[in-house]
Amino acid sequence: MTQVLRTVGAYRSWRKESVGTASLGFIPTMGGLHAGHLDLVKRALAENERVAVSIFLNRTQFNKQEDFDKYPAVFAEDLQALEALGVDAVFAPEYDDMYPDDYRYKVSESQLSAELEGEHRPGHFDGVLTVVMKLLVVGDATRAYFGEKDWQQLQLVKGMVNAFFLPVEIVACPTIREASGLAMSSRNRRLSPEGLQQAARFNQILNTAENEAAAMAELKAAGFEPEYVADRGDRRLGAVVLEGVRLIDNVERKVAR
Ligand code: PAF
């Protein structure tokens, strides 16, 4: 039976009494769970004696109110999926409990967070890093699981854990995709059936375009509003808007450099 813990205090009591010295896997989420999240949960269940999932729709990381309002809030559905997998606890606090300071205190990074997603979503990574810091401190887990779909987020979280000596192992998990290649995302629910089909081109173009400029042009021609495509080391990262829905993805670079 999955315990639902609504406050930091309730989580901490559960952590002390029901986990103790057992290994604990922790998966931070904002809800709207899809197969990508469930894959993180399955991996955590295989690698730890106890598993907790947080469901907290973190408003500080949304730079557009509209985006926050449209995020799928489907707690009962999420809980059912987690119970079916055998998750031990779901931590689902309210804003006031997570932000007793009303977001006066922030964690920020000054280089990578200003680029790509950070450039297009001002303040986004301050919100992400601040809430992940809170979740990792409260979560007090052996391992925390993050998807590679949010590549920049993953690098920033790893950097923060190193910078602040947080005693948790960050486990990176490969992006889970639809058969079409489209990366799983809670936002995909907002696309029409035609949009879902068209969205598959995003991943294909990232994989095959000759260079950043060619990818931008091909995405535009395929009906997307591309925000950026950037080649960084062995990754190609991109963000597009389709039917008013913002999608991000990243792929291993296969083209000649
Ligand atoms: O990747 C997400 O869903 C969120 O950014 C996270 C890590 C749960 C923080 O709110």
PDB file of C-alpha atoms in Angstrom, residues 12-166:
ATOM      1  CA  ARG A  12      10.296  12.895   7.389  1.00  0.00           C
ATOM      2  CA  SER A  13       8.440  10.678   9.877  1.00  0.00           C
ATOM      3  CA  TRP A  14       7.904   8.047   7.150  1.00  0.00           C
ATOM      4  CA  ARG A  15      11.584   8.321   6.133  1.00  0.00           C
ATOM      5  CA  LYS A  16      12.686   7.718   9.726  1.00  0.00           C
ATOM      6  CA  GLU A  17      10.225   5.004  10.689  1.00  0.00           C
ATOM      7  CA  SER A  18       9.649   3.055   7.451  1.00  0.00           C
ATOM      8  CA  VAL A  19      12.995   3.420   5.668  1.00  0.00           C
ATOM      9  CA  GLY A  20      15.642   3.817   8.364  1.00  0.00           C
ATOM     10  CA  THR A  21      18.902   2.362   7.054  1.00  0.00           C
ATOM     11  CA  ALA A  22      17.349   0.686   3.954  1.00  0.00           C
ATOM     12  CA  SER A  23      18.340   2.067   0.540  1.00  0.00           C
ATOM     13  CA  LEU A  24      15.879   4.620  -0.818  1.00  0.00           C
ATOM     14  CA  GLY A  25      15.264   5.627  -4.437  1.00  0.00           C
ATOM     15  CA  PHE A  26      13.578   8.990  -5.023  1.00  0.00           C
ATOM     16  CA  ILE A  27      11.943  10.252  -8.210  1.00  0.00           C
ATOM     17  CA  PRO A  28      11.004  13.942  -8.320  1.00  0.00           C
ATOM     18  CA  THR A  29       8.051  14.663 -10.654  1.00  0.00           C
ATOM     19  CA  MET A  30       5.430  17.320 -11.242  1.00  0.00           C
ATOM     20  CA  GLY A  31       2.729  14.692 -11.903  1.00  0.00           C
ATOM     21  CA  GLY A  32       1.058  14.055 -15.263  1.00  0.00           C
ATOM     22  CA  LEU A  33       2.977  10.794 -15.254  1.00  0.00           C
ATOM     23  CA  HIS A  34       3.760   9.000 -18.509  1.00  0.00           C
ATOM     24  CA  ALA A  35       5.777   5.918 -19.507  1.00  0.00           C
ATOM     25  CA  GLY A  36       9.031   7.906 -19.150  1.00  0.00           C
ATOM     26  CA  HIS A  37       8.341   8.613 -15.456  1.00  0.00           C
ATOM     27  CA  LEU A  38       7.225   5.027 -14.882  1.00  0.00           C
ATOM     28  CA  ASP A  39      10.490   3.818 -16.370  1.00  0.00           C
ATOM     29  CA  LEU A  40      12.410   5.864 -13.757  1.00  0.00           C
ATOM     30  CA  VAL A  41      10.207   4.340 -11.060  1.00  0.00           C
ATOM     31  CA  LYS A  42      10.830   0.783 -12.303  1.00  0.00           C
ATOM     32  CA  ARG A  43      14.562   1.359 -12.328  1.00  0.00           C
ATOM     33  CA  ALA A  44      14.417   2.771  -8.788  1.00  0.00           C
ATOM     34  CA  LEU A  45      12.364  -0.226  -7.631  1.00  0.00           C
ATOM     35  CA  ALA A  46      14.988  -2.585  -9.080  1.00  0.00           C
ATOM     36  CA  GLU A  47      17.903  -0.775  -7.423  1.00  0.00           C
ATOM     37  CA  ASN A  48      16.563   0.167  -3.976  1.00  0.00           C
ATOM     38  CA  GLU A  49      14.773  -1.409  -1.022  1.00  0.00           C
ATOM     39  CA  ARG A  50      12.254   1.471  -0.789  1.00  0.00           C
ATOM     40  CA  VAL A  51      11.031   3.968  -3.372  1.00  0.00           C
ATOM     41  CA  ALA A  52       9.383   7.366  -2.960  1.00  0.00           C
ATOM     42  CA  VAL A  53       8.004   9.574  -5.739  1.00  0.00           C
ATOM     43  CA  SER A  54       7.313  13.266  -5.266  1.00  0.00           C
ATOM     44  CA  ILE A  55       4.413  14.901  -7.100  1.00  0.00           C
ATOM     45  CA  PHE A  56       4.742  18.653  -6.776  1.00  0.00           C
ATOM     46  CA  LEU A  57       3.710  21.039  -9.539  1.00  0.00           C
ATOM     47  CA  ASN A  58       6.428  23.575  -8.928  1.00  0.00           C
ATOM     48  CA  ARG A  59       5.133  26.962  -9.976  1.00  0.00           C
ATOM     49  CA  THR A  60       8.485  28.748  -9.506  1.00  0.00           C
ATOM     50  CA  GLN A  61       9.944  27.056 -12.584  1.00  0.00           C
ATOM     51  CA  PHE A  62       7.191  28.224 -14.953  1.00  0.00           C
ATOM     52  CA  ASN A  63       7.996  31.506 -16.628  1.00  0.00           C
ATOM     53  CA  LYS A  64       4.512  31.617 -18.197  1.00  0.00           C
ATOM     54  CA  GLN A  65       1.392  31.412 -16.019  1.00  0.00           C
ATOM     55  CA  GLU A  66      -0.509  29.878 -18.952  1.00  0.00           C
ATOM     56  CA  ASP A  67       1.948  26.985 -19.113  1.00  0.00           C
ATOM     57  CA  PHE A  68       1.566  26.358 -15.364  1.00  0.00           C
ATOM     58  CA  ASP A  69      -2.242  26.458 -15.620  1.00  0.00           C
ATOM     59  CA  LYS A  70      -2.243  23.962 -18.490  1.00  0.00           C
ATOM     60  CA  TYR A  71       0.073  21.423 -16.847  1.00  0.00           C
ATOM     61  CA  PRO A  72      -1.964  18.189 -16.374  1.00  0.00           C
ATOM     62  CA  ALA A  73      -3.029  17.855 -12.734  1.00  0.00           C
ATOM     63  CA  VAL A  74      -4.213  14.226 -12.579  1.00  0.00           C
ATOM     64  CA  PHE A  75      -3.234  13.149  -9.080  1.00  0.00           C
ATOM     65  CA  ALA A  76      -5.702  10.223  -8.730  1.00  0.00           C
ATOM     66  CA  GLU A  77      -4.526   8.745 -12.039  1.00  0.00           C
ATOM     67  CA  ASP A  78      -0.847   9.210 -11.099  1.00  0.00           C
ATOM     68  CA  LEU A  79      -1.361   7.608  -7.705  1.00  0.00           C
ATOM     69  CA  GLN A  80      -3.087   4.609  -9.233  1.00  0.00           C
ATOM     70  CA  ALA A  81      -0.149   4.036 -11.620  1.00  0.00           C
ATOM     71  CA  LEU A  82       2.379   4.301  -8.773  1.00  0.00           C
ATOM     72  CA  GLU A  83       0.366   2.006  -6.508  1.00  0.00           C
ATOM     73  CA  ALA A  84       0.211  -0.587  -9.298  1.00  0.00           C
ATOM     74  CA  LEU A  85       4.017  -0.549  -9.517  1.00  0.00           C
ATOM     75  CA  GLY A  86       4.400  -0.953  -5.753  1.00  0.00           C
ATOM     76  CA  VAL A  87       5.875   2.446  -4.846  1.00  0.00           C
ATOM     77  CA  ASP A  88       6.219   2.790  -1.069  1.00  0.00           C
ATOM     78  CA  ALA A  89       5.420   6.488  -0.701  1.00  0.00           C
ATOM     79  CA  VAL A  90       4.182   9.492  -2.646  1.00  0.00           C
ATOM     80  CA  PHE A  91       5.272  12.865  -1.315  1.00  0.00           C
ATOM     81  CA  ALA A  92       2.745  15.472  -2.459  1.00  0.00           C
ATOM     82  CA  PRO A  93       3.192  18.693  -0.488  1.00  0.00           C
ATOM     83  CA  GLU A  94       1.493  22.089  -0.981  1.00  0.00           C
ATOM     84  CA  TYR A  95       3.344  25.233  -2.062  1.00  0.00           C
ATOM     85  CA  ASP A  96       3.358  26.787   1.446  1.00  0.00           C
ATOM     86  CA  ASP A  97       4.948  23.696   2.904  1.00  0.00           C
ATOM     87  CA  MET A  98       7.713  23.555   0.271  1.00  0.00           C
ATOM     88  CA  TYR A  99       8.265  27.317   0.244  1.00  0.00           C
ATOM     89  CA  PRO A 100       7.947  28.557   3.849  1.00  0.00           C
ATOM     90  CA  ASP A 101      10.149  31.478   2.678  1.00  0.00           C
ATOM     91  CA  ASP A 102       7.791  32.191  -0.284  1.00  0.00           C
ATOM     92  CA  TYR A 103      10.785  31.757  -2.624  1.00  0.00           C
ATOM     93  CA  ARG A 104      12.981  34.475  -1.092  1.00  0.00           C
ATOM     94  CA  TYR A 105      15.855  31.979  -1.005  1.00  0.00           C
ATOM     95  CA  LYS A 106      16.984  30.541  -4.338  1.00  0.00           C
ATOM     96  CA  VAL A 107      19.621  28.238  -5.751  1.00  0.00           C
ATOM     97  CA  SER A 108      21.042  29.558  -8.997  1.00  0.00           C
ATOM     98  CA  GLU A 109      23.814  28.698 -11.404  1.00  0.00           C
ATOM     99  CA  SER A 110      25.462  31.390 -13.459  1.00  0.00           C
ATOM    100  CA  GLN A 111      26.662  29.852 -16.740  1.00  0.00           C
ATOM    101  CA  LEU A 112      24.885  26.865 -18.262  1.00  0.00           C
ATOM    102  CA  SER A 113      21.533  27.989 -16.811  1.00  0.00           C
ATOM    103  CA  ALA A 114      21.648  31.183 -18.896  1.00  0.00           C
ATOM    104  CA  GLU A 115      21.791  29.322 -22.227  1.00  0.00           C
ATOM    105  CA  LEU A 116      19.325  27.353 -24.361  1.00  0.00           C
ATOM    106  CA  GLU A 117      16.320  26.614 -22.111  1.00  0.00           C
ATOM    107  CA  GLY A 118      17.475  29.315 -19.703  1.00  0.00           C
ATOM    108  CA  GLU A 119      17.672  31.919 -22.454  1.00  0.00           C
ATOM    109  CA  HIS A 120      14.164  31.110 -23.673  1.00  0.00           C
ATOM    110  CA  ARG A 121      12.627  30.613 -20.222  1.00  0.00           C
ATOM    111  CA  PRO A 122      14.042  33.295 -17.911  1.00  0.00           C
ATOM    112  CA  GLY A 123      14.140  32.175 -14.286  1.00  0.00           C
ATOM    113  CA  HIS A 124      13.270  28.573 -15.180  1.00  0.00           C
ATOM    114  CA  PHE A 125      16.426  26.974 -13.822  1.00  0.00           C
ATOM    115  CA  ASP A 126      16.380  28.996 -10.589  1.00  0.00           C
ATOM    116  CA  GLY A 127      12.974  27.436  -9.947  1.00  0.00           C
ATOM    117  CA  VAL A 128      14.155  23.961 -10.942  1.00  0.00           C
ATOM    118  CA  LEU A 129      17.382  24.015  -8.922  1.00  0.00           C
ATOM    119  CA  THR A 130      15.682  25.504  -5.869  1.00  0.00           C
ATOM    120  CA  VAL A 131      12.925  22.902  -5.768  1.00  0.00           C
ATOM    121  CA  VAL A 132      15.292  20.019  -6.571  1.00  0.00           C
ATOM    122  CA  MET A 133      17.564  21.147  -3.727  1.00  0.00           C
ATOM    123  CA  LYS A 134      14.569  21.169  -1.365  1.00  0.00           C
ATOM    124  CA  LEU A 135      13.360  17.781  -2.623  1.00  0.00           C
ATOM    125  CA  LEU A 136      16.803  16.190  -2.328  1.00  0.00           C
ATOM    126  CA  VAL A 137      17.328  17.573   1.182  1.00  0.00           C
ATOM    127  CA  VAL A 138      13.890  16.452   2.385  1.00  0.00           C
ATOM    128  CA  GLY A 139      13.960  13.235   0.309  1.00  0.00           C
ATOM    129  CA  ASP A 140      17.163  12.112   2.006  1.00  0.00           C
ATOM    130  CA  ALA A 141      17.537   9.300  -0.525  1.00  0.00           C
ATOM    131  CA  THR A 142      20.347   6.982  -1.562  1.00  0.00           C
ATOM    132  CA  ARG A 143      19.673   7.620  -5.269  1.00  0.00           C
ATOM    133  CA  ALA A 144      17.580  10.145  -7.196  1.00  0.00           C
ATOM    134  CA  TYR A 145      16.430   9.443 -10.756  1.00  0.00           C
ATOM    135  CA  PHE A 146      16.230  11.960 -13.608  1.00  0.00           C
ATOM    136  CA  GLY A 147      15.448  11.520 -17.304  1.00  0.00           C
ATOM    137  CA  GLU A 148      17.907  12.473 -20.045  1.00  0.00           C
ATOM    138  CA  LYS A 149      15.113  14.172 -22.000  1.00  0.00           C
ATOM    139  CA  ASP A 150      15.713  17.251 -19.833  1.00  0.00           C
ATOM    140  CA  TRP A 151      19.425  17.145 -20.662  1.00  0.00           C
ATOM    141  CA  GLN A 152      20.302  20.630 -19.469  1.00  0.00           C
ATOM    142  CA  GLN A 153      18.340  20.120 -16.244  1.00  0.00           C
ATOM    143  CA  LEU A 154      20.209  16.866 -15.661  1.00  0.00           C
ATOM    144  CA  GLN A 155      23.632  18.544 -16.091  1.00  0.00           C
ATOM    145  CA  LEU A 156      22.628  21.383 -13.759  1.00  0.00           C
ATOM    146  CA  VAL A 157      21.285  19.009 -11.099  1.00  0.00           C
ATOM    147  CA  LYS A 158      24.484  16.930 -11.235  1.00  0.00           C
ATOM    148  CA  GLY A 159      26.541  20.124 -10.956  1.00  0.00           C
ATOM    149  CA  MET A 160      24.509  21.345  -7.974  1.00  0.00           C
ATOM    150  CA  VAL A 161      24.856  18.009  -6.166  1.00  0.00           C
ATOM    151  CA  ASN A 162      28.649  18.202  -6.637  1.00  0.00           C
ATOM    152  CA  ALA A 163      28.875  21.883  -5.720  1.00  0.00           C
ATOM    153  CA  PHE A 164      26.944  21.460  -2.451  1.00  0.00           C
ATOM    154  CA  PHE A 165      28.278  17.982  -1.533  1.00  0.00           C
ATOM    155  CA  LEU A 166      24.756  16.547  -1.401  1.00  0.00           C
TER     156      LEU A 166
END
